[in-house]
Tab-separated table of C-alpha atoms in Angstrom:
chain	number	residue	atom	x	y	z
J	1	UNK	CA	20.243	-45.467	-32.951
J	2	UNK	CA	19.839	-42.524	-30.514
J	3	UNK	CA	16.230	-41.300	-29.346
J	4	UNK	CA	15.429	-37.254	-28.614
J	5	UNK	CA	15.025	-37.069	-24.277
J	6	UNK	CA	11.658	-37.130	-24.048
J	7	UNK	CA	11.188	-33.435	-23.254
J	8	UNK	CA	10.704	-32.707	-19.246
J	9	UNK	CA	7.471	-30.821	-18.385
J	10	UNK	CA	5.873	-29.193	-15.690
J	11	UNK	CA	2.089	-28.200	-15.340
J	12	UNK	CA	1.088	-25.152	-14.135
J	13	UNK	CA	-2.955	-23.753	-13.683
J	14	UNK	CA	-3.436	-26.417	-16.809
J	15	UNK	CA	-0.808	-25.262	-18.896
J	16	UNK	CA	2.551	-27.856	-19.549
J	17	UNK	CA	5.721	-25.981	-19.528
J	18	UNK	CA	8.690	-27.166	-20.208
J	19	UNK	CA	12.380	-26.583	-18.427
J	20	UNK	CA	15.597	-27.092	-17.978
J	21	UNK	CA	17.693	-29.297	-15.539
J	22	UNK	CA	18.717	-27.066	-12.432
J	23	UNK	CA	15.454	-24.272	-13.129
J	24	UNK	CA	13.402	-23.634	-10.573
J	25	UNK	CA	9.804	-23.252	-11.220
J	26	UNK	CA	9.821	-19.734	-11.126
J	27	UNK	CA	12.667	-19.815	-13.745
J	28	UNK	CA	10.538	-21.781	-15.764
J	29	UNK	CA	7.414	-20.200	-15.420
J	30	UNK	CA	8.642	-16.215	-16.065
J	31	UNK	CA	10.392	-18.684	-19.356
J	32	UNK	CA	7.145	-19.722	-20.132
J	33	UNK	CA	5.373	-16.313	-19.646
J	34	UNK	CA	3.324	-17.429	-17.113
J	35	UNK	CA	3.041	-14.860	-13.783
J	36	UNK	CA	3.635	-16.314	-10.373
J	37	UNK	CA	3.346	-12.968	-8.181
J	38	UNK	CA	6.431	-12.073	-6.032
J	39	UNK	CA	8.690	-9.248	-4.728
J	40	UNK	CA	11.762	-11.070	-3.641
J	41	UNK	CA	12.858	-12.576	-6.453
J	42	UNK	CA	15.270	-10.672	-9.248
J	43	UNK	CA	16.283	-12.833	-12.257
J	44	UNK	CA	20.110	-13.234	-11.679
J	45	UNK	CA	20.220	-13.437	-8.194
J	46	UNK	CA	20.358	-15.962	-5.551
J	47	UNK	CA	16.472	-16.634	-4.866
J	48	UNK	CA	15.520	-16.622	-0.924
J	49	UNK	CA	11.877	-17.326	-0.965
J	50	UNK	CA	11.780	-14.414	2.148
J	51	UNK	CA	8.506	-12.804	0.420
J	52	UNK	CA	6.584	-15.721	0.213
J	53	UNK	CA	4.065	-14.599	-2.478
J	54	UNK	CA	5.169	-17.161	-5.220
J	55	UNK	CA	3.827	-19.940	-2.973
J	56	UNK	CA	2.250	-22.408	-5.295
J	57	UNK	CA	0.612	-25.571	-4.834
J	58	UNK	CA	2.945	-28.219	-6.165
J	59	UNK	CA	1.331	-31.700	-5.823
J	60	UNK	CA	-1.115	-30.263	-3.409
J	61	UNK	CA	2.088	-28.951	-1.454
J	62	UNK	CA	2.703	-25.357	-0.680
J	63	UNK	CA	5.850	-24.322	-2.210
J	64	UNK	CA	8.096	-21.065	-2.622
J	65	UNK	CA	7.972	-21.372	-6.553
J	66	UNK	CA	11.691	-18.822	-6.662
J	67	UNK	CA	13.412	-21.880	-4.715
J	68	UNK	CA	12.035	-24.626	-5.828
J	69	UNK	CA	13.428	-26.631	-8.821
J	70	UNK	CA	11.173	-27.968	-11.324
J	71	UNK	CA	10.740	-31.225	-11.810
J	72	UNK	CA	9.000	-33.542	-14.265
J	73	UNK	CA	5.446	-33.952	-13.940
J	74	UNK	CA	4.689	-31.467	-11.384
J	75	UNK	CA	1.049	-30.591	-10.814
J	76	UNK	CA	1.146	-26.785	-9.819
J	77	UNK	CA	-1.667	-24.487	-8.840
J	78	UNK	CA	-1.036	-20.826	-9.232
J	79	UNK	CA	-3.737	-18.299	-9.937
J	80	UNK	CA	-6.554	-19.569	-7.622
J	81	UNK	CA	-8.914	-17.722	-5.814
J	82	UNK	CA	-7.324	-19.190	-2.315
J	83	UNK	CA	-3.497	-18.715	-3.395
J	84	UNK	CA	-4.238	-15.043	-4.557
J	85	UNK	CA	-6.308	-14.826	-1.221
J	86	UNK	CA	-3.198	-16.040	0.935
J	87	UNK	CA	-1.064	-13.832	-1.180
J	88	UNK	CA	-3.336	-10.699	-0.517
J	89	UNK	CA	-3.264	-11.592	3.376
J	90	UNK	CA	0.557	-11.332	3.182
J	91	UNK	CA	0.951	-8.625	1.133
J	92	UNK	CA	-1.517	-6.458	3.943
J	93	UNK	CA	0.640	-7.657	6.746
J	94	UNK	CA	3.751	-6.415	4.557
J	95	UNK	CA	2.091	-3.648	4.318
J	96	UNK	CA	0.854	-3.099	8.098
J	97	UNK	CA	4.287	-4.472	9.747
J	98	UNK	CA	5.838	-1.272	8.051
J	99	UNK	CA	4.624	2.702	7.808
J	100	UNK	CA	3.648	2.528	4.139
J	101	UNK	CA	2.047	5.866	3.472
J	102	UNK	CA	1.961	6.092	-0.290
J	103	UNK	CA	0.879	9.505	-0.411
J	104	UNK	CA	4.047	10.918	1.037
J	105	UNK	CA	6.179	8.268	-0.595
J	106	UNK	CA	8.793	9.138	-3.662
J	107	UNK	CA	8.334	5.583	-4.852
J	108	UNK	CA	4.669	5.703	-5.400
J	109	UNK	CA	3.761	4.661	-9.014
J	110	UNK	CA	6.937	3.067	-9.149
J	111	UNK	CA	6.845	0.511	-6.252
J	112	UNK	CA	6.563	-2.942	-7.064
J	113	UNK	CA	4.603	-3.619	-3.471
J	114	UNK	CA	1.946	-0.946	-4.017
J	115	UNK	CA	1.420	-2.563	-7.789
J	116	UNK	CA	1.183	-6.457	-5.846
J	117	UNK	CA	-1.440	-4.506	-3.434
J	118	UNK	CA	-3.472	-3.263	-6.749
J	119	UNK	CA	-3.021	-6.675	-8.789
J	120	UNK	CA	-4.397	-8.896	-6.015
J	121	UNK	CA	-7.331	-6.020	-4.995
J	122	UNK	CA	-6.171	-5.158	-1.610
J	123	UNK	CA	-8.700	-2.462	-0.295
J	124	UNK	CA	-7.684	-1.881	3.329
J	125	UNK	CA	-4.311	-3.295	5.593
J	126	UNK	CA	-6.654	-5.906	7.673
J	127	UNK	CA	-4.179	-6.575	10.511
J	128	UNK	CA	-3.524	-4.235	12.861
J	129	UNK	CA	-1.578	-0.983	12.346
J	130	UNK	CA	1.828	-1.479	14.037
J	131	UNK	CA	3.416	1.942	13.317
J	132	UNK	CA	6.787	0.841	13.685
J	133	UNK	CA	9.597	2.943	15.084
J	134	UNK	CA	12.894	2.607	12.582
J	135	UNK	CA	15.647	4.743	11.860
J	136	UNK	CA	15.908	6.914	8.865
J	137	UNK	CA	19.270	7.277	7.514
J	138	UNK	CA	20.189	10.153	5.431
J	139	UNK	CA	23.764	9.750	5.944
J	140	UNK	CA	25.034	9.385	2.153
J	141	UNK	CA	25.160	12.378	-0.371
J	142	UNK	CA	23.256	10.608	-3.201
J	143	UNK	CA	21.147	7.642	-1.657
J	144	UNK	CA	18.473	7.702	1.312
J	145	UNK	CA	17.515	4.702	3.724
J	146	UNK	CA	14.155	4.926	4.840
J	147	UNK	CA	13.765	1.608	7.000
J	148	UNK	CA	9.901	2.650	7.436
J	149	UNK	CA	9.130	0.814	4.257
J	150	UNK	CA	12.319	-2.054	4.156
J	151	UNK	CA	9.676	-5.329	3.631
J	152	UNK	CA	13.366	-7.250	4.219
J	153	UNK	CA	12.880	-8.891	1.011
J	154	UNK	CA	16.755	-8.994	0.987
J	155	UNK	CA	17.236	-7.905	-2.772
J	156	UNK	CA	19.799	-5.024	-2.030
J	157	UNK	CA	21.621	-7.592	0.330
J	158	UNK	CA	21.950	-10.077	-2.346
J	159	UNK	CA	22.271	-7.710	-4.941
J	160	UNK	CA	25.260	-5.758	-3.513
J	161	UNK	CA	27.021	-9.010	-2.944
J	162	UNK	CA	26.864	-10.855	-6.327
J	163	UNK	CA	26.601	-8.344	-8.657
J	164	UNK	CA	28.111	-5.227	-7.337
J	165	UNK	CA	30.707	-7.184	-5.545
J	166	UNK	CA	30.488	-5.118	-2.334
J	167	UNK	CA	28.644	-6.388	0.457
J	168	UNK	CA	26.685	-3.134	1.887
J	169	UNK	CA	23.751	-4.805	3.325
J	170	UNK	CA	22.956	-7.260	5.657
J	171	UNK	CA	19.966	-8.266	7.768
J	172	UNK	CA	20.281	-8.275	11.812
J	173	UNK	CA	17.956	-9.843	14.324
J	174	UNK	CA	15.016	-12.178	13.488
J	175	UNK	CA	11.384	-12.398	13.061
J	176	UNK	CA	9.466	-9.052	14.490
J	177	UNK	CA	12.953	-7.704	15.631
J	178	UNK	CA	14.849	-8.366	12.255
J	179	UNK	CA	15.886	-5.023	10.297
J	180	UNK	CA	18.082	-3.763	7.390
J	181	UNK	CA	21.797	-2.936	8.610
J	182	UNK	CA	24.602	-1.452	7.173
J	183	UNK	CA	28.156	-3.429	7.117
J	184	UNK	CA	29.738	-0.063	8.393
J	185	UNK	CA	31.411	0.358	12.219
J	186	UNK	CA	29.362	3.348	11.978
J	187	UNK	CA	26.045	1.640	10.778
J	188	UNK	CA	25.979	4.041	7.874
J	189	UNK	CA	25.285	4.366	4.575
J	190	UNK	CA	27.746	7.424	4.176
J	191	UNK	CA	30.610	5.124	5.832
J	192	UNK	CA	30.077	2.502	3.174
J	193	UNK	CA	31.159	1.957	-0.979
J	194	UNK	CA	27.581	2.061	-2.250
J	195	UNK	CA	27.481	4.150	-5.589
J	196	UNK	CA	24.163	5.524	-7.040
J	197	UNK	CA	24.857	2.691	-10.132
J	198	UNK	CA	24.764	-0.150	-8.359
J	199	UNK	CA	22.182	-2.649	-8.322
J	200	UNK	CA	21.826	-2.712	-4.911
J	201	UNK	CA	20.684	0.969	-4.977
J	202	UNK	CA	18.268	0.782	-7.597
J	203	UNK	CA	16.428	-2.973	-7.209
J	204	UNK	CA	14.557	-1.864	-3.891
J	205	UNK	CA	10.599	-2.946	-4.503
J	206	UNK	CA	9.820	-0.422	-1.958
J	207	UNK	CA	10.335	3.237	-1.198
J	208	UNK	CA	13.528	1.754	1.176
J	209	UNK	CA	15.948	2.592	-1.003
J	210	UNK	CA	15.785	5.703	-3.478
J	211	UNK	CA	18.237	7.580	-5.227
J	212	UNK	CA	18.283	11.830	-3.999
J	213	UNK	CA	16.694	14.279	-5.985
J	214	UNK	CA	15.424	12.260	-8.303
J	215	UNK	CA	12.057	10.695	-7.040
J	216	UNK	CA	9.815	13.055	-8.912
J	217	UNK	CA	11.722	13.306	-12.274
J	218	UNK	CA	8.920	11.456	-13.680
J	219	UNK	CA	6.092	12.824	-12.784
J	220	UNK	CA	2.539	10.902	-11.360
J	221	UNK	CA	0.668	9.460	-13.891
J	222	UNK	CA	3.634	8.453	-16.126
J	223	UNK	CA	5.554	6.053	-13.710
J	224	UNK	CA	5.836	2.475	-14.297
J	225	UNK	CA	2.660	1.113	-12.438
J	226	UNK	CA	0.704	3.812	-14.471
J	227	UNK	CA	2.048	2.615	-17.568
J	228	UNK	CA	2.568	-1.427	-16.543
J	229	UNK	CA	0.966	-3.697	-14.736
J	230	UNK	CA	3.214	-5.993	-12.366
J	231	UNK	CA	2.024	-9.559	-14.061
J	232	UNK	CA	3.725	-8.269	-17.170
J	233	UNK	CA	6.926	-10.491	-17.397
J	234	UNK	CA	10.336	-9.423	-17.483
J	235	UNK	CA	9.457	-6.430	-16.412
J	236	UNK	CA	12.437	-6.209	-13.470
J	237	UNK	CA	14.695	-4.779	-15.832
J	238	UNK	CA	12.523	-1.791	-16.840
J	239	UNK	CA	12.270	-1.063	-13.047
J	240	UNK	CA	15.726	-0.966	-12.628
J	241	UNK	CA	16.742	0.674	-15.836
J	242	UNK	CA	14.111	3.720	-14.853
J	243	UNK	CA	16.039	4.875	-11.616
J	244	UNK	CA	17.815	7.499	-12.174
J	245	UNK	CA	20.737	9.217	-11.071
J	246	UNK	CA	23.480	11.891	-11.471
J	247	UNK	CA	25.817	9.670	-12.637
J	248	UNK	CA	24.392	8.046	-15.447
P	1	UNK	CA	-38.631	9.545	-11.107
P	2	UNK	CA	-40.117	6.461	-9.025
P	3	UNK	CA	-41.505	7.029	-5.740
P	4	UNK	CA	-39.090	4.653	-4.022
P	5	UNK	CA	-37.900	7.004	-0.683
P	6	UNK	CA	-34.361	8.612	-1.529
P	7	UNK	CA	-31.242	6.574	0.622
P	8	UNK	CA	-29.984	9.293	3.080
P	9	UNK	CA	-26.165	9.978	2.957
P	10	UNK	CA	-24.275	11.556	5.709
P	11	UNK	CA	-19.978	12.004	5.490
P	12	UNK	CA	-17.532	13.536	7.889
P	13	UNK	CA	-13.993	14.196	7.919
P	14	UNK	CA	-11.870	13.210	10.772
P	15	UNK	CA	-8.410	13.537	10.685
P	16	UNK	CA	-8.400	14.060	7.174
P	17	UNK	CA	-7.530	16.909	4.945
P	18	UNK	CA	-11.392	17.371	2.801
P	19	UNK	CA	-9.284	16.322	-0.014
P	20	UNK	CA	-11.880	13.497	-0.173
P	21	UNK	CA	-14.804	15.399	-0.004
P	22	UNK	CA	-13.542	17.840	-2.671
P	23	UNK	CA	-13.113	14.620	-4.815
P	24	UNK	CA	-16.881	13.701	-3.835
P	25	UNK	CA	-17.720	17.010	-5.150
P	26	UNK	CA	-15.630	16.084	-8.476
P	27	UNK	CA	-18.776	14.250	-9.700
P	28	UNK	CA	-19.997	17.138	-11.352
P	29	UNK	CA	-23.412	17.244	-13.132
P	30	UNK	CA	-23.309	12.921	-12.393
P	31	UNK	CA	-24.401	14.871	-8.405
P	32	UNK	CA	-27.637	15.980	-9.858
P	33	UNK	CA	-28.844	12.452	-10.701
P	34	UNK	CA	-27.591	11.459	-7.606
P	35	UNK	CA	-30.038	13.374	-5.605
P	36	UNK	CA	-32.515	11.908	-7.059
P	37	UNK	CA	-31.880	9.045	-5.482
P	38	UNK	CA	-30.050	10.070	-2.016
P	39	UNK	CA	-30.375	13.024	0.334
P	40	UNK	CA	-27.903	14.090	2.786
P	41	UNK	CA	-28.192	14.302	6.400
P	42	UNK	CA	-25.184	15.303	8.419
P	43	UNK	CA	-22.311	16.424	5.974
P	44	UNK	CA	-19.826	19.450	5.889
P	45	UNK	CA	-21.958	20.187	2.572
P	46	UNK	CA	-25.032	20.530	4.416
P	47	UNK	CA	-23.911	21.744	7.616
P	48	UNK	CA	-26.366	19.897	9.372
P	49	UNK	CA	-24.960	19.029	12.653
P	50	UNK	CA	-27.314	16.494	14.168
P	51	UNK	CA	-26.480	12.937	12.841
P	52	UNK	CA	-30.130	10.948	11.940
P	53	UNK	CA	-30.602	7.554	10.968
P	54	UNK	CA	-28.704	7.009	7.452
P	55	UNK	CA	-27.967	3.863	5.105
P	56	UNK	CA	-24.662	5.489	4.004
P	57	UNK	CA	-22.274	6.864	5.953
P	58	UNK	CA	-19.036	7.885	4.146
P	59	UNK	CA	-15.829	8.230	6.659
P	60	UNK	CA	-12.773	10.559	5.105
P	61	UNK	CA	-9.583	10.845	7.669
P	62	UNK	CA	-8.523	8.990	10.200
P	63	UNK	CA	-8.531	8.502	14.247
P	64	UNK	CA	-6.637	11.014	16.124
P	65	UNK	CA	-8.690	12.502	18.817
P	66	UNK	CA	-11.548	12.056	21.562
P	67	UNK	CA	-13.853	13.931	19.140
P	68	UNK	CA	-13.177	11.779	16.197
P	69	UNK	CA	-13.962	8.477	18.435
P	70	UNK	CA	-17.238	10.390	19.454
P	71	UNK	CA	-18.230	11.196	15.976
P	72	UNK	CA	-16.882	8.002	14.339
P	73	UNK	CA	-18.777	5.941	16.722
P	74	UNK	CA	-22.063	8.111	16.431
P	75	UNK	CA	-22.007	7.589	12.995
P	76	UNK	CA	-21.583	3.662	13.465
P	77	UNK	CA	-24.460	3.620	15.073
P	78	UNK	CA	-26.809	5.767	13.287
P	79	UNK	CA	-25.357	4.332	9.661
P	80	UNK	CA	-26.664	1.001	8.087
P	81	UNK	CA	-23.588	0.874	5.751
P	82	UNK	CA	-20.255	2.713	6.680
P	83	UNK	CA	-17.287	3.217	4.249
P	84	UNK	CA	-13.805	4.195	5.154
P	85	UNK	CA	-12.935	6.441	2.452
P	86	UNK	CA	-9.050	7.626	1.306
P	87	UNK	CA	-6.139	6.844	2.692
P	88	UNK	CA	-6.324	8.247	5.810
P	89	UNK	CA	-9.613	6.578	7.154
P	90	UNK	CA	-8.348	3.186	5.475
P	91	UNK	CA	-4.440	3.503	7.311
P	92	UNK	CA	-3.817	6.703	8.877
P	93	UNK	CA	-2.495	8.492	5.692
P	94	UNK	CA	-0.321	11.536	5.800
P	95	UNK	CA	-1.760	12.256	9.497
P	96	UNK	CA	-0.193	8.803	10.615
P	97	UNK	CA	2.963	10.180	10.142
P	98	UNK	CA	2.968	11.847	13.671
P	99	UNK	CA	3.052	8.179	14.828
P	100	UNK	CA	6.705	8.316	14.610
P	101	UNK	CA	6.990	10.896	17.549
P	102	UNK	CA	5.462	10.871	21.262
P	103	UNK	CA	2.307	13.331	21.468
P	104	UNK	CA	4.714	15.091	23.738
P	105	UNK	CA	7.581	15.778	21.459
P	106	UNK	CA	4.878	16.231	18.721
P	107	UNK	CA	2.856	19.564	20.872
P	108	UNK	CA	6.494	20.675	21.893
P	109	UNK	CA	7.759	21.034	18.160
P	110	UNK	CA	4.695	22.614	16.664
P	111	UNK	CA	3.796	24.737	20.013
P	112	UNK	CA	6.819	25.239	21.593
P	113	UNK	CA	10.236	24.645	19.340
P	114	UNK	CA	8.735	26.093	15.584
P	115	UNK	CA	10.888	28.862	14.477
P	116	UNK	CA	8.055	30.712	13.933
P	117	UNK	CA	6.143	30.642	17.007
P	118	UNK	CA	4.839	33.547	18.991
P	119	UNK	CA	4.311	33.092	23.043
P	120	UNK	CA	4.682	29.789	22.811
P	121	UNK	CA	2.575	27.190	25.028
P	122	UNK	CA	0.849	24.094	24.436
P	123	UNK	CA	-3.028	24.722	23.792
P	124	UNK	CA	-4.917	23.820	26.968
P	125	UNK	CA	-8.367	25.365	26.779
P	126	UNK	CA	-11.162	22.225	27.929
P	127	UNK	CA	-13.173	22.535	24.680
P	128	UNK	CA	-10.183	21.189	22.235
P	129	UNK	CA	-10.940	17.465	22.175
P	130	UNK	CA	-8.152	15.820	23.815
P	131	UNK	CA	-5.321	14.032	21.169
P	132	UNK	CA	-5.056	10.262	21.183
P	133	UNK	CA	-1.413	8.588	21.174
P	134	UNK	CA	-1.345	7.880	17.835
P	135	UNK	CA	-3.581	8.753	14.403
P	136	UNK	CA	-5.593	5.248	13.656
P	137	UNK	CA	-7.328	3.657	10.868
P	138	UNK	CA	-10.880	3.970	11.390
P	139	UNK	CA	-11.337	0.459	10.952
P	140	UNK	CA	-9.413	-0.100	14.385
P	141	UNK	CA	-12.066	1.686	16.573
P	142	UNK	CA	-15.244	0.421	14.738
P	143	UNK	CA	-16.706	-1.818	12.131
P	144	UNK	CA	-16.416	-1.119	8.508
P	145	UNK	CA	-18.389	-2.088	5.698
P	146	UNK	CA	-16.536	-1.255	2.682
P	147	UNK	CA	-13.199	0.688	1.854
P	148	UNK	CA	-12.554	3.191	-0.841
P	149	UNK	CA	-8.693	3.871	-1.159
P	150	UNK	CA	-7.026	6.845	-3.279
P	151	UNK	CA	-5.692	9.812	-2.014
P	152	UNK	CA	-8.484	11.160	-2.631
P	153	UNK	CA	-10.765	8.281	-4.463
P	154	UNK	CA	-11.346	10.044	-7.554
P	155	UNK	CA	-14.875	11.526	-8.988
P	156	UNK	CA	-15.575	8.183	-10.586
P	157	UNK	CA	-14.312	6.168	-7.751
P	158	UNK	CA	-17.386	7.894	-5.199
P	159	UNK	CA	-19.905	7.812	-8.223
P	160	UNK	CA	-18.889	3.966	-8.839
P	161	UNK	CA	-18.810	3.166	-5.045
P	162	UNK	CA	-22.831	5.012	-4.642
P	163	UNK	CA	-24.190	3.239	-8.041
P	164	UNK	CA	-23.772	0.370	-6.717
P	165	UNK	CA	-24.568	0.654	-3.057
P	166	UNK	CA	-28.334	2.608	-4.321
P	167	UNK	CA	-28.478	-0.565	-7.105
P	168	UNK	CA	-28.223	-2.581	-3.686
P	169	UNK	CA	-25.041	-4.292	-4.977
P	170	UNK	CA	-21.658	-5.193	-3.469
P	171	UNK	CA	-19.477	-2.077	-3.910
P	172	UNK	CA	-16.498	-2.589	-6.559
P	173	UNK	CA	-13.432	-1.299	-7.079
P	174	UNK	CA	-12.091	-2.435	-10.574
P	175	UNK	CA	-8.346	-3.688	-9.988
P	176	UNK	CA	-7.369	-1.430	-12.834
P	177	UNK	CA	-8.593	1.552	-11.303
P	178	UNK	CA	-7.057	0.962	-7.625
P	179	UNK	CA	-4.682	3.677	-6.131
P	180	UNK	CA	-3.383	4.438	-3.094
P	181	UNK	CA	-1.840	7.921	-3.995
């Protein structure tokens, strides 16, 4: 006589879940429907936990819910008052570690960050202003690199590497110091085999990354964030799927 | 109409564009009921220069002179409740964007380098209020009460915002109605 597995659950906010051996939490959560906020993480690809805004509270532990596995019986907090404060705190510094001035920004409407400011209320950048000084590079016919607004959530990195099979990207130096390089002995994008259709052009969550010529095809007021809020799951793909360019 | 005194309102642009108080005006008709409740004191829509004491102060544009430390801080003082308002005030905004360059290589391409200019020197006379190093949020040179981002905060934003600070309430910005741009 054979018995069914007992089927392997995980609680989040209340609410058992259930998942599958080698899923993370994150994998089972976006499964389940349920929205644990974050920037870094791209279903399909490598998860790095570098954003830090899916930290839940597993068992009363902080976690990175993207690289974390699941496991049975897991007590998780999610959307509480203090995680979504924590999570608001980060998202500011983001936000004043960079020069993020949406007004002036192609990506506005469209940027994933700007919607994580708006779903967790953020009203002002808190922290200090640092201004930074980064290089612009406008090097390649078809795709800008404006460093003023890289959050080095690593996406393009990882993207360019597993999916693309090219490995464009990389990130040099560490903590305040660390920045978004090009794998070029120039150092630029022109010098390198980055097309327009390749994931690693198209997944930035920021204004980093943006295909020329096309950052005002659709107009204000009928870009993603106006039409979608982030929380809505599986909505990656529709990001992605909305940049445009010449060659598609 | 009760007889309870009228909250006095004073706003100023700084390093800002009056984008935001062109918004403010974008209230329409919802102004009228307004001032039945508020009067202004110094404002660009009264032109009243002297600043007296107010309960609402309402900042547009950010930090990026002496003059706009003088006035910013004058208003600080004279305002029980002050409110960085659009993008500018709240992180620099378009303005901010000088914060790439030195102020020297800044005064040397508009003044000196522009294709366009005729006899070309940097501005020197004593009455221009001397630049700072860099544009700054206003929230970096003195305390603020409450922010109201958009670039500008739109009609319904400023008439939300004032509701609720005459009402004597917490100012709120509905998470569905937040923009930056």
């Amino acid at each position: 006589m054979t018995t069914e597995p007992e089927p392997k659950l995980i609680c989040i906010d209340g609410q058992e879940i259930p998942f599958q051996h080698g899923q993370t939490i994150m994998d089972a959560a976006l499964a389940a429907g349920i929205y644990i906020p974050h920037l870094c993480h791209f279903p399909g690809i490598t998860p790095q936990g570098n954003c830090k805004l899916c930290t839940v509270e597993v068992n009363g532990k902080p976690l990175t819910a993207c690289t974390s596995p699941a496991a049975d019986g897991q007590q998780i907090r999610n959307n509480t008052t203090e995680l979504n404060e924590a999570r608001k705190a980060l998202t500011q510094m983001l936000f004043m570690e960079g020069n993020h001035i949406c007004p002036s920004c192609e990506k506005t409407g469209n940027c994933p960050l700007q919607a994580m400011a708006y779903h967790l209320g953020m009203l002002h950048g808190r922290f200090p202003a640092q201004y930074p000084l980064r290089q612009v590079d406008a090097s390649h016919p078809t795709i800008m690199l404006d460093r003023d607004r890289c959050i080095l959530c690593s996406l393009c990195v990882r993207a360019s590497r597993e999916v693309d099979g090219k490995n464009v990207f990389a990130i040099a130096g560490r903590g305040i110091h660390a920045s978004l390089i090009v794998n070029t002995s120039s150092g630029k994008l022109a010098d390198s085999d980055i097309e327009p259709s390749d994931l690693a052009a198209k997944i930035c969550p920021v204004g980093a990354i943006l295909i020329k010529e096309h950052g005002y095809d659709a107009p204000i007021g009928r870009r993603i964030f106006d039409q979608h809020k982030i929380s809505e799951i599986g909505l990656e793909k529709e990001i992605v799927a909305r940049v445009k360019s010449d060659d598609q | 109409m009760t007889n309870k005194p009228k909250l006095k309102l004073a706003t100023t642009s700084l390093a800002g564009c009056f984008g935001c108080h062109m918004s403010f005006l974008d209230m329409d008709e919802r102004l009228v009921e307004l001032l039945e409740q508020i009067e202004f004191d110094r404002s660009p829509f009264t032109d009243i220069k002297q600043l007296g004491p107010c309960d609402i102060g309402l900042i547009e544009g950010g930090v990026c002179n002496a003059e706009n430390v003088h006035v910013l801080r004058t208003f600080r003082e004279h305002c029980r409740i002050l409110v960085a308002v659009g993008a500018c005030a709240i992180n620099g905004g378009v303005p901010a964007m000088r914060n790439h360059y030195s102020l020297q290589e800044c005064l040397e391409e508009v003044y000196l380098n522009s294709p366009d200019t005729v006899n070309p020197h940097i501005p020197n006379d004593p009455e221009l209020p001397l630049l700072l190093d860099k544009v700054y949020p206003v929230h970096e040179v003195v305390k603020i009460d409450y922010f109201l981002p958009g670039c500008p905060p739109t009609g319904d934003a400023f008439y939300s915002l004032l509701k609720d600070l005459i009402g004597g309430r917490e100012p709120q910005v509905e998470k569905g109605r937040l923009r930056y741009d």
